[in-house]
Amino acid sequence: MVITLFSAGWAQQVGGRMYTKSDNLPNYDNRWLHYGFAIGMHSSGFRIQYGDEFTSPEFDSLQSVMASSTFGFSLGLIANFRIADYLDIRVVPEVVFYENRLDYRYIQGGQLVTDQQTVESTFIEVPILFKYKSVRRGNHRLYLIGGVEAGIEATGRDKGGNERDRLLTESNNLSLQAGFGMDIYFPLFKFAPEVRYSRGISNVLSDNDNRYHNPLNRIATNTVTLYLLFE
């Protein structure tokens, strides 16, 4: 009986939910706006669609075009807006470093020869995401997240001269995103590991006329990212 009364004395009511002394940051989710930063590590790759010229006599030695998955990273800021008890809107402007590859495989002299094209790019991306949260259990809360992301290349490239003999991609992209994560409440901050999948819906294949562009009709992006978020 004494233990029960003592425990009750350490509890507090916040937003209609009872918190105990062991719960960190009990008022945190009642704020309408809070900030943070995000560190991301991703695996990305292209999705390709062949064009009509792939089957033309001009490319009869081209066996296939294969995408390779590569790793990169991102750094971003977080602005999180509370719109309901279990629903937030999150804006995460970030700088993302990509390195995407396509392997052009040719049959030459009875042997398979690979011509690898690498596209390195730095993008400024701004995801606008809805975050649907579960009921908080102690210092943990699960959530789902999804939305849309727009990106633009941070550094311009000269597409003339020697660039005409390379694979080039557009300097902007639009993608859909979905993922899940877990909020973990510490005494001074909230930490969340999050996994997010991004599927590009824009055709990022540049309008160029060379042996790398002509066999293809479309290139889109695929990215899986592990985020570490601190708020």
mmCIF file of C-alpha atoms in Angstrom:
data_model
loop_
_atom_site.group_PDB
_atom_site.id
_atom_site.type_symbol
_atom_site.label_atom_id
_atom_site.label_comp_id
_atom_site.label_asym_id
_atom_site.label_seq_id
_atom_site.Cartn_x
_atom_site.Cartn_y
_atom_site.Cartn_z
ATOM 1 C CA MET A 1 0.000 0.000 0.000
ATOM 2 C CA VAL A 2 2.819 2.393 0.894
ATOM 3 C CA ILE A 3 4.618 1.522 -2.384
ATOM 4 C CA THR A 4 1.456 2.201 -4.390
ATOM 5 C CA LEU A 5 0.947 5.629 -2.800
ATOM 6 C CA PHE A 6 4.608 6.489 -3.301
ATOM 7 C CA SER A 7 4.432 5.582 -7.015
ATOM 8 C CA ALA A 8 1.285 7.613 -7.503
ATOM 9 C CA GLY A 9 3.044 10.602 -6.003
ATOM 10 C CA TRP A 10 5.631 10.480 -8.759
ATOM 11 C CA ALA A 11 3.068 10.338 -11.586
ATOM 12 C CA GLN A 12 1.751 13.312 -13.532
ATOM 13 C CA GLN A 13 -1.084 13.863 -15.969
ATOM 14 C CA VAL A 14 -0.020 15.331 -19.345
ATOM 15 C CA GLY A 15 -2.366 15.650 -22.306
ATOM 16 C CA GLY A 16 -4.828 13.103 -20.899
ATOM 17 C CA ARG A 17 -2.127 10.453 -20.403
ATOM 18 C CA MET A 18 -0.496 9.424 -17.130
ATOM 19 C CA TYR A 19 3.287 9.668 -17.043
ATOM 20 C CA THR A 20 5.561 8.355 -14.328
ATOM 21 C CA LYS A 21 8.925 9.534 -13.048
ATOM 22 C CA SER A 22 10.706 7.065 -15.349
ATOM 23 C CA ASP A 23 9.170 8.623 -18.498
ATOM 24 C CA ASN A 24 11.500 11.090 -20.217
ATOM 25 C CA LEU A 25 10.284 14.347 -21.839
ATOM 26 C CA PRO A 26 6.600 13.890 -20.928
ATOM 27 C CA ASN A 27 5.581 17.239 -22.504
ATOM 28 C CA TYR A 28 7.611 16.860 -25.677
ATOM 29 C CA ASP A 29 4.858 15.695 -28.056
ATOM 30 C CA ASN A 30 2.492 18.475 -26.982
ATOM 31 C CA ARG A 31 4.645 21.131 -28.665
ATOM 32 C CA TRP A 32 3.252 22.343 -31.978
ATOM 33 C CA LEU A 33 6.742 22.710 -33.487
ATOM 34 C CA HIS A 34 10.138 21.244 -32.777
ATOM 35 C CA TYR A 35 13.427 20.970 -34.624
ATOM 36 C CA GLY A 36 16.254 18.512 -35.093
ATOM 37 C CA PHE A 37 18.735 17.082 -37.552
ATOM 38 C CA ALA A 38 19.055 13.852 -39.522
ATOM 39 C CA ILE A 39 21.953 11.723 -40.729
ATOM 40 C CA GLY A 40 21.188 9.238 -43.505
ATOM 41 C CA MET A 41 23.013 6.322 -45.127
ATOM 42 C CA HIS A 42 21.436 5.005 -48.312
ATOM 43 C CA SER A 43 21.636 2.410 -51.046
ATOM 44 C CA SER A 44 20.497 3.766 -54.406
ATOM 45 C CA GLY A 45 20.159 2.565 -57.969
ATOM 46 C CA PHE A 46 18.470 3.310 -61.271
ATOM 47 C CA ARG A 47 15.397 1.601 -62.715
ATOM 48 C CA ILE A 48 15.617 1.538 -66.495
ATOM 49 C CA GLN A 49 13.239 1.014 -69.384
ATOM 50 C CA TYR A 50 14.593 0.090 -72.802
ATOM 51 C CA GLY A 51 13.668 2.140 -75.843
ATOM 52 C CA ASP A 52 12.813 0.991 -79.364
ATOM 53 C CA GLU A 53 16.379 1.586 -80.550
ATOM 54 C CA PHE A 54 17.692 -1.117 -78.203
ATOM 55 C CA THR A 55 16.492 -3.743 -80.721
ATOM 56 C CA SER A 56 17.734 -1.831 -83.781
ATOM 57 C CA PRO A 57 20.740 -3.018 -85.866
ATOM 58 C CA GLU A 58 22.754 -0.098 -84.495
ATOM 59 C CA PHE A 59 22.814 -1.755 -81.062
ATOM 60 C CA ASP A 60 22.948 -5.421 -82.081
ATOM 61 C CA SER A 61 26.151 -5.884 -80.047
ATOM 62 C CA LEU A 62 24.569 -4.407 -76.884
ATOM 63 C CA GLN A 63 23.420 -7.367 -74.793
ATOM 64 C CA SER A 64 21.944 -5.526 -71.780
ATOM 65 C CA VAL A 65 22.079 -2.476 -69.539
ATOM 66 C CA MET A 66 22.252 -3.327 -65.830
ATOM 67 C CA ALA A 67 21.937 -1.020 -62.826
ATOM 68 C CA SER A 68 24.288 -1.371 -59.855
ATOM 69 C CA SER A 69 23.351 -0.425 -56.288
ATOM 70 C CA THR A 70 25.715 2.044 -54.637
ATOM 71 C CA PHE A 71 25.992 3.684 -51.233
ATOM 72 C CA GLY A 72 25.830 7.328 -50.235
ATOM 73 C CA PHE A 73 24.875 9.586 -47.363
ATOM 74 C CA SER A 74 22.810 12.644 -46.503
ATOM 75 C CA LEU A 75 22.614 15.422 -43.915
ATOM 76 C CA GLY A 76 19.417 17.299 -43.145
ATOM 77 C CA LEU A 77 17.428 19.498 -40.789
ATOM 78 C CA ILE A 78 14.031 18.604 -39.308
ATOM 79 C CA ALA A 79 10.991 20.813 -38.784
ATOM 80 C CA ASN A 80 8.150 18.803 -37.215
ATOM 81 C CA PHE A 81 4.624 20.262 -36.927
ATOM 82 C CA ARG A 82 2.020 18.654 -34.654
ATOM 83 C CA ILE A 83 -1.466 18.700 -36.211
ATOM 84 C CA ALA A 84 -3.202 16.058 -34.042
ATOM 85 C CA ASP A 85 -2.463 13.716 -31.132
ATOM 86 C CA TYR A 86 -1.101 10.999 -33.408
ATOM 87 C CA LEU A 87 -0.359 12.891 -36.621
ATOM 88 C CA ASP A 88 2.499 15.232 -37.542
ATOM 89 C CA ILE A 89 3.757 16.910 -40.704
ATOM 90 C CA ARG A 90 7.516 16.773 -41.119
ATOM 91 C CA VAL A 91 9.701 18.808 -43.496
ATOM 92 C CA VAL A 92 13.306 17.618 -43.853
ATOM 93 C CA PRO A 93 15.472 19.705 -46.227
ATOM 94 C CA GLU A 94 18.671 17.741 -46.810
ATOM 95 C CA VAL A 95 21.837 17.516 -48.868
ATOM 96 C CA VAL A 96 22.188 14.072 -50.479
ATOM 97 C CA PHE A 97 25.278 12.625 -52.151
ATOM 98 C CA TYR A 98 24.611 10.039 -54.878
ATOM 99 C CA GLU A 99 26.707 7.790 -57.061
ATOM 100 C CA ASN A 100 24.612 5.769 -59.522
ATOM 101 C CA ARG A 101 25.949 3.304 -62.087
ATOM 102 C CA LEU A 102 24.800 1.604 -65.262
ATOM 103 C CA ASP A 103 26.735 -1.263 -66.844
ATOM 104 C CA TYR A 104 26.457 -1.452 -70.663
ATOM 105 C CA ARG A 105 27.309 -5.023 -71.650
ATOM 106 C CA TYR A 106 28.475 -5.651 -75.226
ATOM 107 C CA ILE A 107 29.362 -8.800 -77.134
ATOM 108 C CA GLN A 108 32.612 -8.088 -78.943
ATOM 109 C CA GLY A 109 34.654 -10.825 -80.601
ATOM 110 C CA GLY A 110 32.667 -13.496 -78.790
ATOM 111 C CA GLN A 111 33.458 -11.957 -75.381
ATOM 112 C CA LEU A 112 31.356 -9.959 -72.951
ATOM 113 C CA VAL A 113 32.703 -6.434 -72.454
ATOM 114 C CA THR A 114 31.324 -4.018 -69.858
ATOM 115 C CA ASP A 115 31.297 -0.238 -70.236
ATOM 116 C CA GLN A 116 30.405 1.250 -66.859
ATOM 117 C CA GLN A 117 28.851 4.712 -66.655
ATOM 118 C CA THR A 118 28.864 6.446 -63.263
ATOM 119 C CA VAL A 119 26.702 9.462 -62.456
ATOM 120 C CA GLU A 120 27.861 11.367 -59.367
ATOM 121 C CA SER A 121 25.546 14.090 -58.121
ATOM 122 C CA THR A 122 24.740 16.213 -55.089
ATOM 123 C CA PHE A 123 21.065 17.037 -54.594
ATOM 124 C CA ILE A 124 19.125 19.400 -52.373
ATOM 125 C CA GLU A 125 15.981 17.417 -51.496
ATOM 126 C CA VAL A 126 12.923 18.512 -49.539
ATOM 127 C CA PRO A 127 10.606 15.709 -48.379
ATOM 128 C CA ILE A 128 7.164 16.709 -47.057
ATOM 129 C CA LEU A 129 5.971 13.780 -44.959
ATOM 130 C CA PHE A 130 3.018 12.719 -42.832
ATOM 131 C CA LYS A 131 3.992 10.939 -39.627
ATOM 132 C CA TYR A 132 1.370 8.693 -38.020
ATOM 133 C CA LYS A 133 2.340 7.742 -34.464
ATOM 134 C CA SER A 134 1.254 4.916 -32.187
ATOM 135 C CA VAL A 135 0.392 5.324 -28.514
ATOM 136 C CA ARG A 136 3.499 6.031 -26.475
ATOM 137 C CA ARG A 137 4.646 3.128 -24.299
ATOM 138 C CA GLY A 138 7.030 4.369 -21.655
ATOM 139 C CA ASN A 139 9.937 5.917 -23.545
ATOM 140 C CA HIS A 140 9.146 4.357 -26.941
ATOM 141 C CA ARG A 141 6.705 5.041 -29.748
ATOM 142 C CA LEU A 142 6.410 3.434 -33.200
ATOM 143 C CA TYR A 143 5.402 5.398 -36.284
ATOM 144 C CA LEU A 144 4.736 5.209 -40.009
ATOM 145 C CA ILE A 145 5.824 7.939 -42.381
ATOM 146 C CA GLY A 146 5.086 8.779 -46.010
ATOM 147 C CA GLY A 147 4.839 11.616 -48.477
ATOM 148 C CA VAL A 148 6.447 13.237 -51.485
ATOM 149 C CA GLU A 149 9.929 14.577 -52.115
ATOM 150 C CA ALA A 150 11.255 17.117 -54.620
ATOM 151 C CA GLY A 151 14.945 17.400 -55.418
ATOM 152 C CA ILE A 152 17.219 19.629 -57.480
ATOM 153 C CA GLU A 153 20.900 19.183 -58.220
ATOM 154 C CA ALA A 154 23.049 21.496 -56.121
ATOM 155 C CA THR A 155 25.880 21.890 -58.644
ATOM 156 C CA GLY A 156 25.395 22.660 -62.317
ATOM 157 C CA ARG A 157 27.094 20.553 -64.991
ATOM 158 C CA ASP A 158 28.280 21.548 -68.423
ATOM 159 C CA LYS A 159 26.446 19.232 -70.804
ATOM 160 C CA GLY A 160 28.427 20.262 -73.836
ATOM 161 C CA GLY A 161 31.793 19.105 -75.155
ATOM 162 C CA ASN A 162 32.973 15.811 -73.697
ATOM 163 C CA GLU A 163 29.755 15.461 -71.708
ATOM 164 C CA ARG A 164 28.014 14.425 -74.924
ATOM 165 C CA ASP A 165 29.882 11.091 -74.782
ATOM 166 C CA ARG A 166 28.646 10.189 -71.310
ATOM 167 C CA LEU A 167 25.431 9.154 -69.594
ATOM 168 C CA LEU A 168 23.696 12.268 -68.297
ATOM 169 C CA THR A 169 20.683 12.660 -66.017
ATOM 170 C CA GLU A 170 18.318 15.530 -65.340
ATOM 171 C CA SER A 171 19.014 18.020 -62.562
ATOM 172 C CA ASN A 172 15.617 17.591 -60.862
ATOM 173 C CA ASN A 173 13.619 14.663 -59.548
ATOM 174 C CA LEU A 174 10.299 13.880 -57.870
ATOM 175 C CA SER A 175 9.693 10.791 -55.751
ATOM 176 C CA LEU A 176 7.230 9.112 -53.400
ATOM 177 C CA GLN A 177 8.413 7.994 -49.965
ATOM 178 C CA ALA A 178 7.230 5.550 -47.309
ATOM 179 C CA GLY A 179 8.843 4.136 -44.196
ATOM 180 C CA PHE A 180 8.688 3.347 -40.500
ATOM 181 C CA GLY A 181 10.634 4.150 -37.361
ATOM 182 C CA MET A 182 10.704 4.277 -33.578
ATOM 183 C CA ASP A 183 10.883 7.348 -31.342
ATOM 184 C CA ILE A 184 13.068 6.755 -28.282
ATOM 185 C CA TYR A 185 12.826 9.379 -25.531
ATOM 186 C CA PHE A 186 15.943 10.286 -23.569
ATOM 187 C CA PRO A 187 16.158 12.817 -20.723
ATOM 188 C CA LEU A 188 17.479 15.616 -22.986
ATOM 189 C CA PHE A 189 16.476 14.663 -26.536
ATOM 190 C CA LYS A 190 14.486 12.271 -28.702
ATOM 191 C CA PHE A 191 16.265 9.791 -30.968
ATOM 192 C CA ALA A 192 14.670 7.842 -33.820
ATOM 193 C CA PRO A 193 16.093 5.191 -36.154
ATOM 194 C CA GLU A 194 14.052 5.219 -39.362
ATOM 195 C CA VAL A 195 14.002 3.215 -42.589
ATOM 196 C CA ARG A 196 12.534 4.963 -45.637
ATOM 197 C CA TYR A 197 12.016 3.842 -49.236
ATOM 198 C CA SER A 198 12.001 6.413 -52.043
ATOM 199 C CA ARG A 199 10.641 5.575 -55.508
ATOM 200 C CA GLY A 200 11.256 8.108 -58.228
ATOM 201 C CA ILE A 201 8.306 8.973 -60.469
ATOM 202 C CA SER A 202 10.199 11.334 -62.800
ATOM 203 C CA ASN A 203 12.131 10.301 -65.887
ATOM 204 C CA VAL A 204 15.660 11.531 -65.141
ATOM 205 C CA LEU A 205 17.144 10.447 -68.490
ATOM 206 C CA SER A 206 18.478 13.579 -70.197
ATOM 207 C CA ASP A 207 17.552 14.415 -73.771
ATOM 208 C CA ASN A 208 20.875 13.579 -75.376
ATOM 209 C CA ASP A 209 21.887 11.764 -78.549
ATOM 210 C CA ASN A 210 24.632 9.204 -77.962
ATOM 211 C CA ARG A 211 25.217 5.464 -77.490
ATOM 212 C CA TYR A 212 24.323 5.620 -73.780
ATOM 213 C CA HIS A 213 21.021 7.454 -74.125
ATOM 214 C CA ASN A 214 19.581 6.085 -77.364
ATOM 215 C CA PRO A 215 18.985 2.464 -76.202
ATOM 216 C CA LEU A 216 16.970 3.718 -73.217
ATOM 217 C CA ASN A 217 13.542 5.259 -72.927
ATOM 218 C CA ARG A 218 13.398 5.981 -69.195
ATOM 219 C CA ILE A 219 15.524 6.099 -66.041
ATOM 220 C CA ALA A 220 13.988 6.441 -62.578
ATOM 221 C CA THR A 221 15.497 6.294 -59.099
ATOM 222 C CA ASN A 222 15.230 3.783 -56.260
ATOM 223 C CA THR A 223 16.643 4.554 -52.805
ATOM 224 C CA VAL A 224 16.504 2.848 -49.404
ATOM 225 C CA THR A 225 17.773 4.995 -46.541
ATOM 226 C CA LEU A 226 18.550 4.351 -42.878
ATOM 227 C CA TYR A 227 18.106 7.607 -40.999
ATOM 228 C CA LEU A 228 19.300 8.531 -37.514
ATOM 229 C CA LEU A 229 17.165 11.442 -36.313
ATOM 230 C CA PHE A 230 17.863 13.654 -33.289
ATOM 231 C CA GLU A 231 15.239 16.094 -32.039
#
